[in-house]
Amino acid sequence: MDKQHISQFIKNALSEDVGDGDHTSLSTIPSGTKGKAKLIIKENGILAGVELAVEIFAEVDSLLKVDVLVGDGAEVKIGDIALVVSGSTHSILIAERLVLNCMQRMSGIATKTNRIVSLLKNTKTKLLDTRKTTPGLRYLEKWAVKIGGGVNHRIGLYDMILIKDNHVDYAGGISNALNAARKYLIDNDKSLQIEVEVRNIEELNQVIEAGGSDRIMLDNFNYTDLKTAVKLIDGRFITEASGGITEDNVVEYAACGVDYISMGALTHSVKSLDMSLKAY
């Protein structure tokens, strides 16, 4: 966990939510009131965001006591209690919604990721996330993918060169884009992997003729063309299949022999896992 990144995220989120005070709690609950609350799971799945929740409670009030009963990555079922928090009721109520929003979304992502990773267990293919994330929540969403058993692709535009269709078109072709990227890395003394997206076998051959890249993304290939592409690459470069891949067809795509499958749906349209924080 990147503590600095998480701390800034929590501060920003609390500022957005609390403003100049939780006036409902301040007006209805006497100052100094103490209490307990338990986080109850209301839907089966994979739990994620527990470690983050502990940080949120601590940021809100360092005197809050959190007893973690179920950790990140654990399989949970309806009725399970993930954690118990005790201390100032005002502090608990300030933290409540941020904890739930984060844990529900992260658990939803981890659950979906884990389900697909399980489908791929008898293949060599690993599951990747993408940059199709919620602005401001990318770190949390990619963290949840890892908890669910997936693999993080690049975090942003800065940690890998990924030459996609628009780059190819703007650069005047795959060879131009690849050569320019290699020169850029040398000129700027940077050590970054280069991945190239190809849309068909013809473009794949252009990449191979241009000397290849660290990874080749085979975008929107059908099964037949994907098998042909994997055979042409013949283990010389890492392969990634992307586009049109769902939970229903992911095993068929993996059977084509690719090293990775990337799915934007892991983060861009996932259903949150239901849970609640209840006083007791």
PDB file of C-alpha atoms in Angstrom:
ATOM      1  CA  MET A   1       0.000   0.000   0.000  1.00  0.00           C
ATOM      2  CA  ASP A   2       1.283   3.467  -0.951  1.00  0.00           C
ATOM      3  CA  LYS A   3       0.601   5.234   2.347  1.00  0.00           C
ATOM      4  CA  GLN A   4       1.198   8.718   0.953  1.00  0.00           C
ATOM      5  CA  HIS A   5      -1.193   8.178  -1.950  1.00  0.00           C
ATOM      6  CA  ILE A   6      -3.830   6.634   0.317  1.00  0.00           C
ATOM      7  CA  SER A   7      -3.547   9.408   2.905  1.00  0.00           C
ATOM      8  CA  GLN A   8      -4.112  12.063   0.237  1.00  0.00           C
ATOM      9  CA  PHE A   9      -7.054  10.133  -1.195  1.00  0.00           C
ATOM     10  CA  ILE A  10      -8.700   9.867   2.241  1.00  0.00           C
ATOM     11  CA  LYS A  11      -8.167  13.563   2.992  1.00  0.00           C
ATOM     12  CA  ASN A  12      -9.723  14.559  -0.342  1.00  0.00           C
ATOM     13  CA  ALA A  13     -12.666  12.198   0.100  1.00  0.00           C
ATOM     14  CA  LEU A  14     -13.391  13.389   3.634  1.00  0.00           C
ATOM     15  CA  SER A  15     -13.163  17.014   2.562  1.00  0.00           C
ATOM     16  CA  GLU A  16     -15.705  16.343  -0.171  1.00  0.00           C
ATOM     17  CA  ASP A  17     -18.106  14.610   2.214  1.00  0.00           C
ATOM     18  CA  VAL A  18     -17.736  16.400   5.552  1.00  0.00           C
ATOM     19  CA  GLY A  19     -17.291  20.018   4.543  1.00  0.00           C
ATOM     20  CA  ASP A  20     -17.693  22.157   7.681  1.00  0.00           C
ATOM     21  CA  GLY A  21     -19.138  19.314   9.730  1.00  0.00           C
ATOM     22  CA  ASP A  22     -21.495  16.343   9.981  1.00  0.00           C
ATOM     23  CA  HIS A  23     -24.392  18.461  11.167  1.00  0.00           C
ATOM     24  CA  THR A  24     -26.825  15.548  11.448  1.00  0.00           C
ATOM     25  CA  SER A  25     -24.618  13.734  13.966  1.00  0.00           C
ATOM     26  CA  LEU A  26     -23.621  16.950  15.725  1.00  0.00           C
ATOM     27  CA  SER A  27     -27.253  17.955  16.196  1.00  0.00           C
ATOM     28  CA  THR A  28     -28.678  14.592  17.270  1.00  0.00           C
ATOM     29  CA  ILE A  29     -25.951  12.788  19.249  1.00  0.00           C
ATOM     30  CA  PRO A  30     -24.423  14.312  22.411  1.00  0.00           C
ATOM     31  CA  SER A  31     -20.751  15.156  22.232  1.00  0.00           C
ATOM     32  CA  GLY A  32     -18.522  12.475  23.730  1.00  0.00           C
ATOM     33  CA  THR A  33     -20.933   9.608  23.042  1.00  0.00           C
ATOM     34  CA  LYS A  34     -19.139   6.286  22.540  1.00  0.00           C
ATOM     35  CA  GLY A  35     -20.360   3.326  20.557  1.00  0.00           C
ATOM     36  CA  LYS A  36     -19.586   0.285  18.418  1.00  0.00           C
ATOM     37  CA  ALA A  37     -20.459  -0.692  14.875  1.00  0.00           C
ATOM     38  CA  LYS A  38     -19.960  -3.873  12.893  1.00  0.00           C
ATOM     39  CA  LEU A  39     -19.442  -4.158   9.149  1.00  0.00           C
ATOM     40  CA  ILE A  40     -21.904  -6.800   7.939  1.00  0.00           C
ATOM     41  CA  ILE A  41     -21.570  -8.623   4.607  1.00  0.00           C
ATOM     42  CA  LYS A  42     -24.875  -8.807   2.733  1.00  0.00           C
ATOM     43  CA  GLU A  43     -23.752 -10.580  -0.430  1.00  0.00           C
ATOM     44  CA  ASN A  44     -21.399 -13.497  -1.136  1.00  0.00           C
ATOM     45  CA  GLY A  45     -18.072 -12.600  -2.698  1.00  0.00           C
ATOM     46  CA  ILE A  46     -14.400 -11.740  -2.192  1.00  0.00           C
ATOM     47  CA  LEU A  47     -13.624  -9.094   0.411  1.00  0.00           C
ATOM     48  CA  ALA A  48     -11.379  -6.157  -0.478  1.00  0.00           C
ATOM     49  CA  GLY A  49     -10.643  -2.789   1.071  1.00  0.00           C
ATOM     50  CA  VAL A  50     -10.218  -3.886   4.689  1.00  0.00           C
ATOM     51  CA  GLU A  51      -6.688  -2.518   4.915  1.00  0.00           C
ATOM     52  CA  LEU A  52      -7.927   0.744   3.411  1.00  0.00           C
ATOM     53  CA  ALA A  53     -10.837   0.892   5.880  1.00  0.00           C
ATOM     54  CA  VAL A  54      -8.405   0.706   8.800  1.00  0.00           C
ATOM     55  CA  GLU A  55      -6.538   3.690   7.340  1.00  0.00           C
ATOM     56  CA  ILE A  56      -9.787   5.643   6.883  1.00  0.00           C
ATOM     57  CA  PHE A  57     -10.850   5.102  10.490  1.00  0.00           C
ATOM     58  CA  ALA A  58      -7.384   6.137  11.691  1.00  0.00           C
ATOM     59  CA  GLU A  59      -7.426   9.287   9.554  1.00  0.00           C
ATOM     60  CA  VAL A  60     -10.844  10.281  10.886  1.00  0.00           C
ATOM     61  CA  ASP A  61      -9.942   9.590  14.503  1.00  0.00           C
ATOM     62  CA  SER A  62      -6.743   7.970  15.743  1.00  0.00           C
ATOM     63  CA  LEU A  63      -8.573   6.894  18.920  1.00  0.00           C
ATOM     64  CA  LEU A  64     -11.004   4.638  17.052  1.00  0.00           C
ATOM     65  CA  LYS A  65     -10.313   0.949  17.689  1.00  0.00           C
ATOM     66  CA  VAL A  66     -10.749  -1.412  14.749  1.00  0.00           C
ATOM     67  CA  ASP A  67     -10.879  -5.189  15.187  1.00  0.00           C
ATOM     68  CA  VAL A  68     -10.454  -6.882  11.809  1.00  0.00           C
ATOM     69  CA  LEU A  69     -12.224 -10.245  11.688  1.00  0.00           C
ATOM     70  CA  VAL A  70     -11.865 -11.015   7.962  1.00  0.00           C
ATOM     71  CA  GLY A  71      -8.943  -9.894   5.810  1.00  0.00           C
ATOM     72  CA  ASP A  72      -8.574  -8.768   2.209  1.00  0.00           C
ATOM     73  CA  GLY A  73      -8.910 -11.563  -0.336  1.00  0.00           C
ATOM     74  CA  ALA A  74     -11.047 -13.787   1.884  1.00  0.00           C
ATOM     75  CA  GLU A  75     -14.215 -15.386   0.604  1.00  0.00           C
ATOM     76  CA  VAL A  76     -17.202 -14.011   2.504  1.00  0.00           C
ATOM     77  CA  LYS A  77     -20.858 -14.900   2.686  1.00  0.00           C
ATOM     78  CA  ILE A  78     -24.055 -13.173   3.755  1.00  0.00           C
ATOM     79  CA  GLY A  79     -24.060 -12.438   7.470  1.00  0.00           C
ATOM     80  CA  ASP A  80     -20.296 -12.458   7.979  1.00  0.00           C
ATOM     81  CA  ILE A  81     -18.839  -9.623  10.051  1.00  0.00           C
ATOM     82  CA  ALA A  82     -15.689  -8.192   8.475  1.00  0.00           C
ATOM     83  CA  LEU A  83     -14.688  -5.806  11.250  1.00  0.00           C
ATOM     84  CA  VAL A  84     -15.840  -4.074  14.399  1.00  0.00           C
ATOM     85  CA  VAL A  85     -15.047  -0.424  15.134  1.00  0.00           C
ATOM     86  CA  SER A  86     -15.484   1.257  18.522  1.00  0.00           C
ATOM     87  CA  GLY A  87     -15.009   4.753  19.894  1.00  0.00           C
ATOM     88  CA  SER A  88     -16.552   8.143  19.241  1.00  0.00           C
ATOM     89  CA  THR A  89     -19.919   7.741  17.530  1.00  0.00           C
ATOM     90  CA  HIS A  90     -19.398  11.039  15.706  1.00  0.00           C
ATOM     91  CA  SER A  91     -16.126   9.698  14.251  1.00  0.00           C
ATOM     92  CA  ILE A  92     -17.663   6.360  13.308  1.00  0.00           C
ATOM     93  CA  LEU A  93     -20.462   8.104  11.428  1.00  0.00           C
ATOM     94  CA  ILE A  94     -18.048  10.388   9.572  1.00  0.00           C
ATOM     95  CA  ALA A  95     -16.029   7.382   8.400  1.00  0.00           C
ATOM     96  CA  GLU A  96     -19.017   5.140   7.666  1.00  0.00           C
ATOM     97  CA  ARG A  97     -19.903   6.122   4.108  1.00  0.00           C
ATOM     98  CA  LEU A  98     -16.324   6.453   2.860  1.00  0.00           C
ATOM     99  CA  VAL A  99     -15.465   3.024   4.267  1.00  0.00           C
ATOM    100  CA  LEU A 100     -18.545   1.454   2.694  1.00  0.00           C
ATOM    101  CA  ASN A 101     -18.182   3.173  -0.673  1.00  0.00           C
ATOM    102  CA  CYS A 102     -14.573   2.003  -0.981  1.00  0.00           C
ATOM    103  CA  MET A 103     -15.035  -1.515   0.372  1.00  0.00           C
ATOM    104  CA  GLN A 104     -18.187  -2.199  -1.638  1.00  0.00           C
ATOM    105  CA  ARG A 105     -16.591  -1.141  -4.918  1.00  0.00           C
ATOM    106  CA  MET A 106     -13.260  -2.812  -4.235  1.00  0.00           C
ATOM    107  CA  SER A 107     -14.994  -6.025  -3.151  1.00  0.00           C
ATOM    108  CA  GLY A 108     -17.142  -5.996  -6.286  1.00  0.00           C
ATOM    109  CA  ILE A 109     -14.019  -5.709  -8.438  1.00  0.00           C
ATOM    110  CA  ALA A 110     -12.167  -8.387  -6.463  1.00  0.00           C
ATOM    111  CA  THR A 111     -15.168 -10.712  -6.710  1.00  0.00           C
ATOM    112  CA  LYS A 112     -15.502 -10.380 -10.483  1.00  0.00           C
ATOM    113  CA  THR A 113     -11.753 -10.664 -10.974  1.00  0.00           C
ATOM    114  CA  ASN A 114     -11.546 -13.773  -8.812  1.00  0.00           C
ATOM    115  CA  ARG A 115     -14.419 -15.395 -10.665  1.00  0.00           C
ATOM    116  CA  ILE A 116     -12.684 -14.939 -14.031  1.00  0.00           C
ATOM    117  CA  VAL A 117      -9.263 -15.932 -12.692  1.00  0.00           C
ATOM    118  CA  SER A 118     -10.883 -19.153 -11.486  1.00  0.00           C
ATOM    119  CA  LEU A 119     -12.168 -19.814 -15.000  1.00  0.00           C
ATOM    120  CA  LEU A 120      -8.611 -19.454 -16.315  1.00  0.00           C
ATOM    121  CA  LYS A 121      -6.981 -21.716 -13.718  1.00  0.00           C
ATOM    122  CA  ASN A 122      -6.344 -24.563 -16.185  1.00  0.00           C
ATOM    123  CA  THR A 123      -4.760 -22.273 -18.781  1.00  0.00           C
ATOM    124  CA  LYS A 124      -1.456 -20.374 -18.906  1.00  0.00           C
ATOM    125  CA  THR A 125      -3.288 -17.077 -19.427  1.00  0.00           C
ATOM    126  CA  LYS A 126      -3.239 -14.339 -16.795  1.00  0.00           C
ATOM    127  CA  LEU A 127      -5.939 -11.685 -16.371  1.00  0.00           C
ATOM    128  CA  LEU A 128      -5.044  -8.000 -16.754  1.00  0.00           C
ATOM    129  CA  ASP A 129      -6.871  -4.816 -15.850  1.00  0.00           C
ATOM    130  CA  THR A 130      -6.817  -1.626 -17.964  1.00  0.00           C
ATOM    131  CA  ARG A 131      -6.864   2.172 -17.589  1.00  0.00           C
ATOM    132  CA  LYS A 132     -10.668   2.120 -17.868  1.00  0.00           C
ATOM    133  CA  THR A 133     -10.998   3.143 -14.244  1.00  0.00           C
ATOM    134  CA  THR A 134     -12.904   5.761 -12.254  1.00  0.00           C
ATOM    135  CA  PRO A 135     -10.917   9.040 -12.157  1.00  0.00           C
ATOM    136  CA  GLY A 136      -9.363   9.426  -8.731  1.00  0.00           C
ATOM    137  CA  LEU A 137     -10.008   5.782  -7.819  1.00  0.00           C
ATOM    138  CA  ARG A 138      -7.546   4.019 -10.128  1.00  0.00           C
ATOM    139  CA  TYR A 139      -5.170   3.031  -7.341  1.00  0.00           C
ATOM    140  CA  LEU A 140      -7.990   1.469  -5.315  1.00  0.00           C
ATOM    141  CA  GLU A 141      -9.539  -0.296  -8.296  1.00  0.00           C
ATOM    142  CA  LYS A 142      -6.250  -1.793  -9.453  1.00  0.00           C
ATOM    143  CA  TRP A 143      -5.480  -2.772  -5.859  1.00  0.00           C
ATOM    144  CA  ALA A 144      -8.795  -4.638  -5.813  1.00  0.00           C
ATOM    145  CA  VAL A 145      -7.891  -6.465  -9.038  1.00  0.00           C
ATOM    146  CA  LYS A 146      -4.704  -7.713  -7.376  1.00  0.00           C
ATOM    147  CA  ILE A 147      -6.636  -8.817  -4.291  1.00  0.00           C
ATOM    148  CA  GLY A 148      -8.945 -10.778  -6.604  1.00  0.00           C
ATOM    149  CA  GLY A 149      -6.003 -12.589  -8.187  1.00  0.00           C
ATOM    150  CA  GLY A 150      -5.575 -10.516 -11.341  1.00  0.00           C
ATOM    151  CA  VAL A 151      -2.492  -8.714 -12.634  1.00  0.00           C
ATOM    152  CA  ASN A 152      -2.097  -4.962 -12.988  1.00  0.00           C
ATOM    153  CA  HIS A 153      -1.316  -3.624 -16.457  1.00  0.00           C
ATOM    154  CA  ARG A 154       0.335  -0.208 -16.634  1.00  0.00           C
ATOM    155  CA  ILE A 155      -0.815   2.167 -13.938  1.00  0.00           C
ATOM    156  CA  GLY A 156      -0.918   5.228 -16.178  1.00  0.00           C
ATOM    157  CA  LEU A 157       0.612   6.877 -19.212  1.00  0.00           C
ATOM    158  CA  TYR A 158       3.964   7.208 -17.471  1.00  0.00           C
ATOM    159  CA  ASP A 159       5.063   3.642 -16.684  1.00  0.00           C
ATOM    160  CA  MET A 160       4.885   1.950 -20.092  1.00  0.00           C
ATOM    161  CA  ILE A 161       4.740   2.824 -23.779  1.00  0.00           C
ATOM    162  CA  LEU A 162       1.570   1.403 -25.325  1.00  0.00           C
ATOM    163  CA  ILE A 163       1.278   2.242 -29.000  1.00  0.00           C
ATOM    164  CA  LYS A 164      -2.411   2.000 -29.886  1.00  0.00           C
ATOM    165  CA  ASP A 165      -4.333   2.497 -33.116  1.00  0.00           C
ATOM    166  CA  ASN A 166      -4.520   6.293 -32.822  1.00  0.00           C
ATOM    167  CA  HIS A 167      -0.767   6.531 -32.178  1.00  0.00           C
ATOM    168  CA  VAL A 168      -0.105   4.375 -35.241  1.00  0.00           C
ATOM    169  CA  ASP A 169      -2.403   6.458 -37.419  1.00  0.00           C
ATOM    170  CA  TYR A 170      -0.998   9.783 -36.199  1.00  0.00           C
ATOM    171  CA  ALA A 171       2.599   8.553 -36.542  1.00  0.00           C
ATOM    172  CA  GLY A 172       2.088   7.418 -40.122  1.00  0.00           C
ATOM    173  CA  GLY A 173       2.356   3.674 -39.557  1.00  0.00           C
ATOM    174  CA  ILE A 174       3.560   1.029 -37.151  1.00  0.00           C
ATOM    175  CA  SER A 175       7.221   1.158 -38.171  1.00  0.00           C
ATOM    176  CA  ASN A 176       7.341   4.927 -37.701  1.00  0.00           C
ATOM    177  CA  ALA A 177       5.708   4.668 -34.287  1.00  0.00           C
ATOM    178  CA  LEU A 178       7.982   1.860 -33.096  1.00  0.00           C
ATOM    179  CA  ASN A 179      11.186   3.505 -34.306  1.00  0.00           C
ATOM    180  CA  ALA A 180      10.188   6.819 -32.755  1.00  0.00           C
ATOM    181  CA  ALA A 181       9.388   5.140 -29.428  1.00  0.00           C
ATOM    182  CA  ARG A 182      12.750   3.346 -29.322  1.00  0.00           C
ATOM    183  CA  LYS A 183      14.600   6.582 -30.134  1.00  0.00           C
ATOM    184  CA  TYR A 184      12.617   8.435 -27.465  1.00  0.00           C
ATOM    185  CA  LEU A 185      13.648   5.948 -24.790  1.00  0.00           C
ATOM    186  CA  ILE A 186      17.313   6.241 -25.754  1.00  0.00           C
ATOM    187  CA  ASP A 187      17.271  10.037 -26.030  1.00  0.00           C
ATOM    188  CA  ASN A 188      15.555  10.402 -22.654  1.00  0.00           C
ATOM    189  CA  ASP A 189      17.473   7.639 -20.885  1.00  0.00           C
ATOM    190  CA  LYS A 190      14.262   5.832 -19.932  1.00  0.00           C
ATOM    191  CA  SER A 191      13.750   2.125 -19.361  1.00  0.00           C
ATOM    192  CA  LEU A 192      10.138   1.369 -20.242  1.00  0.00           C
ATOM    193  CA  GLN A 193       8.557  -1.618 -21.912  1.00  0.00           C
ATOM    194  CA  ILE A 194       6.981  -1.076 -25.322  1.00  0.00           C
ATOM    195  CA  GLU A 195       3.687  -2.669 -26.262  1.00  0.00           C
ATOM    196  CA  VAL A 196       2.047  -2.346 -29.673  1.00  0.00           C
ATOM    197  CA  GLU A 197      -1.627  -2.857 -30.433  1.00  0.00           C
ATOM    198  CA  VAL A 198      -2.397  -4.544 -33.745  1.00  0.00           C
ATOM    199  CA  ARG A 199      -5.782  -4.832 -35.391  1.00  0.00           C
ATOM    200  CA  ASN A 200      -5.135  -7.629 -37.878  1.00  0.00           C
ATOM    201  CA  ILE A 201      -2.545 -10.125 -39.134  1.00  0.00           C
ATOM    202  CA  GLU A 202      -1.160  -7.585 -41.613  1.00  0.00           C
ATOM    203  CA  GLU A 203      -0.316  -5.153 -38.816  1.00  0.00           C
ATOM    204  CA  LEU A 204       1.136  -7.995 -36.776  1.00  0.00           C
ATOM    205  CA  ASN A 205       3.507  -8.820 -39.629  1.00  0.00           C
ATOM    206  CA  GLN A 206       4.522  -5.147 -39.760  1.00  0.00           C
ATOM    207  CA  VAL A 207       5.443  -5.235 -36.064  1.00  0.00           C
ATOM    208  CA  ILE A 208       7.467  -8.413 -36.523  1.00  0.00           C
ATOM    209  CA  GLU A 209       9.260  -6.945 -39.558  1.00  0.00           C
ATOM    210  CA  ALA A 210      10.031  -3.796 -37.547  1.00  0.00           C
ATOM    211  CA  GLY A 211      11.789  -5.846 -34.883  1.00  0.00           C
ATOM    212  CA  GLY A 212       8.864  -6.533 -32.598  1.00  0.00           C
ATOM    213  CA  SER A 213       8.179  -5.127 -29.148  1.00  0.00           C
ATOM    214  CA  ASP A 214       8.130  -6.351 -25.569  1.00  0.00           C
ATOM    215  CA  ARG A 215       4.442  -7.127 -25.835  1.00  0.00           C
ATOM    216  CA  ILE A 216       1.916  -7.291 -28.661  1.00  0.00           C
ATOM    217  CA  MET A 217      -1.751  -6.567 -28.008  1.00  0.00           C
ATOM    218  CA  LEU A 218      -4.024  -8.465 -30.382  1.00  0.00           C
ATOM    219  CA  ASP A 219      -7.115  -6.293 -30.428  1.00  0.00           C
ATOM    220  CA  ASN A 220     -10.567  -7.591 -31.403  1.00  0.00           C
ATOM    221  CA  PHE A 221      -9.196 -10.738 -33.071  1.00  0.00           C
ATOM    222  CA  ASN A 222     -11.550 -13.651 -33.645  1.00  0.00           C
ATOM    223  CA  TYR A 223     -10.518 -17.097 -32.427  1.00  0.00           C
ATOM    224  CA  THR A 224      -9.085 -18.234 -35.764  1.00  0.00           C
ATOM    225  CA  ASP A 225      -6.982 -15.118 -36.296  1.00  0.00           C
ATOM    226  CA  LEU A 226      -5.861 -15.119 -32.665  1.00  0.00           C
ATOM    227  CA  LYS A 227      -4.555 -18.687 -32.980  1.00  0.00           C
ATOM    228  CA  THR A 228      -2.784 -17.715 -36.213  1.00  0.00           C
ATOM    229  CA  ALA A 229      -1.250 -14.669 -34.553  1.00  0.00           C
ATOM    230  CA  VAL A 230       0.027 -16.661 -31.554  1.00  0.00           C
ATOM    231  CA  LYS A 231       1.583 -19.177 -33.947  1.00  0.00           C
ATOM    232  CA  LEU A 232       3.255 -16.392 -35.966  1.00  0.00           C
ATOM    233  CA  ILE A 233       4.680 -14.781 -32.833  1.00  0.00           C
ATOM    234  CA  ASP A 234       5.949 -18.191 -31.726  1.00  0.00           C
ATOM    235  CA  GLY A 235       6.920 -17.138 -28.213  1.00  0.00           C
ATOM    236  CA  ARG A 236       9.216 -14.301 -29.341  1.00  0.00           C
ATOM    237  CA  PHE A 237       7.062 -11.628 -27.730  1.00  0.00           C
ATOM    238  CA  ILE A 238       4.529 -11.540 -24.895  1.00  0.00           C
ATOM    239  CA  THR A 239       0.981 -11.726 -26.229  1.00  0.00           C
ATOM    240  CA  GLU A 240      -2.142 -10.006 -24.937  1.00  0.00           C
ATOM    241  CA  ALA A 241      -5.677 -10.410 -26.249  1.00  0.00           C
ATOM    242  CA  SER A 242      -8.118  -7.543 -25.803  1.00  0.00           C
ATOM    243  CA  GLY A 243     -11.496  -6.356 -27.043  1.00  0.00           C
ATOM    244  CA  GLY A 244     -14.828  -8.160 -27.007  1.00  0.00           C
ATOM    245  CA  ILE A 245     -13.726 -10.580 -24.302  1.00  0.00           C
ATOM    246  CA  THR A 246     -16.294 -11.378 -21.622  1.00  0.00           C
ATOM    247  CA  GLU A 247     -16.744 -13.788 -18.752  1.00  0.00           C
ATOM    248  CA  ASP A 248     -18.678 -16.034 -21.159  1.00  0.00           C
ATOM    249  CA  ASN A 249     -15.949 -16.364 -23.789  1.00  0.00           C
ATOM    250  CA  VAL A 250     -12.736 -15.746 -21.820  1.00  0.00           C
ATOM    251  CA  VAL A 251     -11.832 -19.458 -21.652  1.00  0.00           C
ATOM    252  CA  GLU A 252     -12.113 -19.794 -25.434  1.00  0.00           C
ATOM    253  CA  TYR A 253      -9.809 -16.813 -25.917  1.00  0.00           C
ATOM    254  CA  ALA A 254      -7.325 -18.215 -23.408  1.00  0.00           C
ATOM    255  CA  ALA A 255      -7.342 -21.531 -25.302  1.00  0.00           C
ATOM    256  CA  CYS A 256      -5.819 -19.676 -28.262  1.00  0.00           C
ATOM    257  CA  GLY A 257      -2.563 -19.575 -26.297  1.00  0.00           C
ATOM    258  CA  VAL A 258      -2.167 -15.912 -25.318  1.00  0.00           C
ATOM    259  CA  ASP A 259      -0.117 -14.944 -22.264  1.00  0.00           C
ATOM    260  CA  TYR A 260      -2.559 -12.284 -21.061  1.00  0.00           C
ATOM    261  CA  ILE A 261      -6.161 -11.245 -21.508  1.00  0.00           C
ATOM    262  CA  SER A 262      -7.088  -7.666 -20.595  1.00  0.00           C
ATOM    263  CA  MET A 263     -10.640  -6.748 -19.641  1.00  0.00           C
ATOM    264  CA  GLY A 264     -11.852  -3.204 -19.030  1.00  0.00           C
ATOM    265  CA  ALA A 265     -15.052  -4.612 -17.524  1.00  0.00           C
ATOM    266  CA  LEU A 266     -13.136  -5.547 -14.371  1.00  0.00           C
ATOM    267  CA  THR A 267     -13.270  -1.895 -13.348  1.00  0.00           C
ATOM    268  CA  HIS A 268     -15.514   0.144 -15.640  1.00  0.00           C
ATOM    269  CA  SER A 269     -18.854  -1.566 -15.084  1.00  0.00           C
ATOM    270  CA  VAL A 270     -18.564  -3.797 -12.050  1.00  0.00           C
ATOM    271  CA  LYS A 271     -21.353  -4.273  -9.494  1.00  0.00           C
ATOM    272  CA  SER A 272     -20.470  -3.319  -5.928  1.00  0.00           C
ATOM    273  CA  LEU A 273     -20.713  -5.976  -3.214  1.00  0.00           C
ATOM    274  CA  ASP A 274     -23.483  -5.196  -0.734  1.00  0.00           C
ATOM    275  CA  MET A 275     -22.501  -4.535   2.898  1.00  0.00           C
ATOM    276  CA  SER A 276     -23.463  -2.189   5.740  1.00  0.00           C
ATOM    277  CA  LEU A 277     -22.072  -0.697   8.939  1.00  0.00           C
ATOM    278  CA  LYS A 278     -24.525  -1.126  11.809  1.00  0.00           C
ATOM    279  CA  ALA A 279     -24.427   0.208  15.355  1.00  0.00           C
ATOM    280  CA  TYR A 280     -24.824  -2.312  18.177  1.00  0.00           C
TER     281      TYR A 280
END
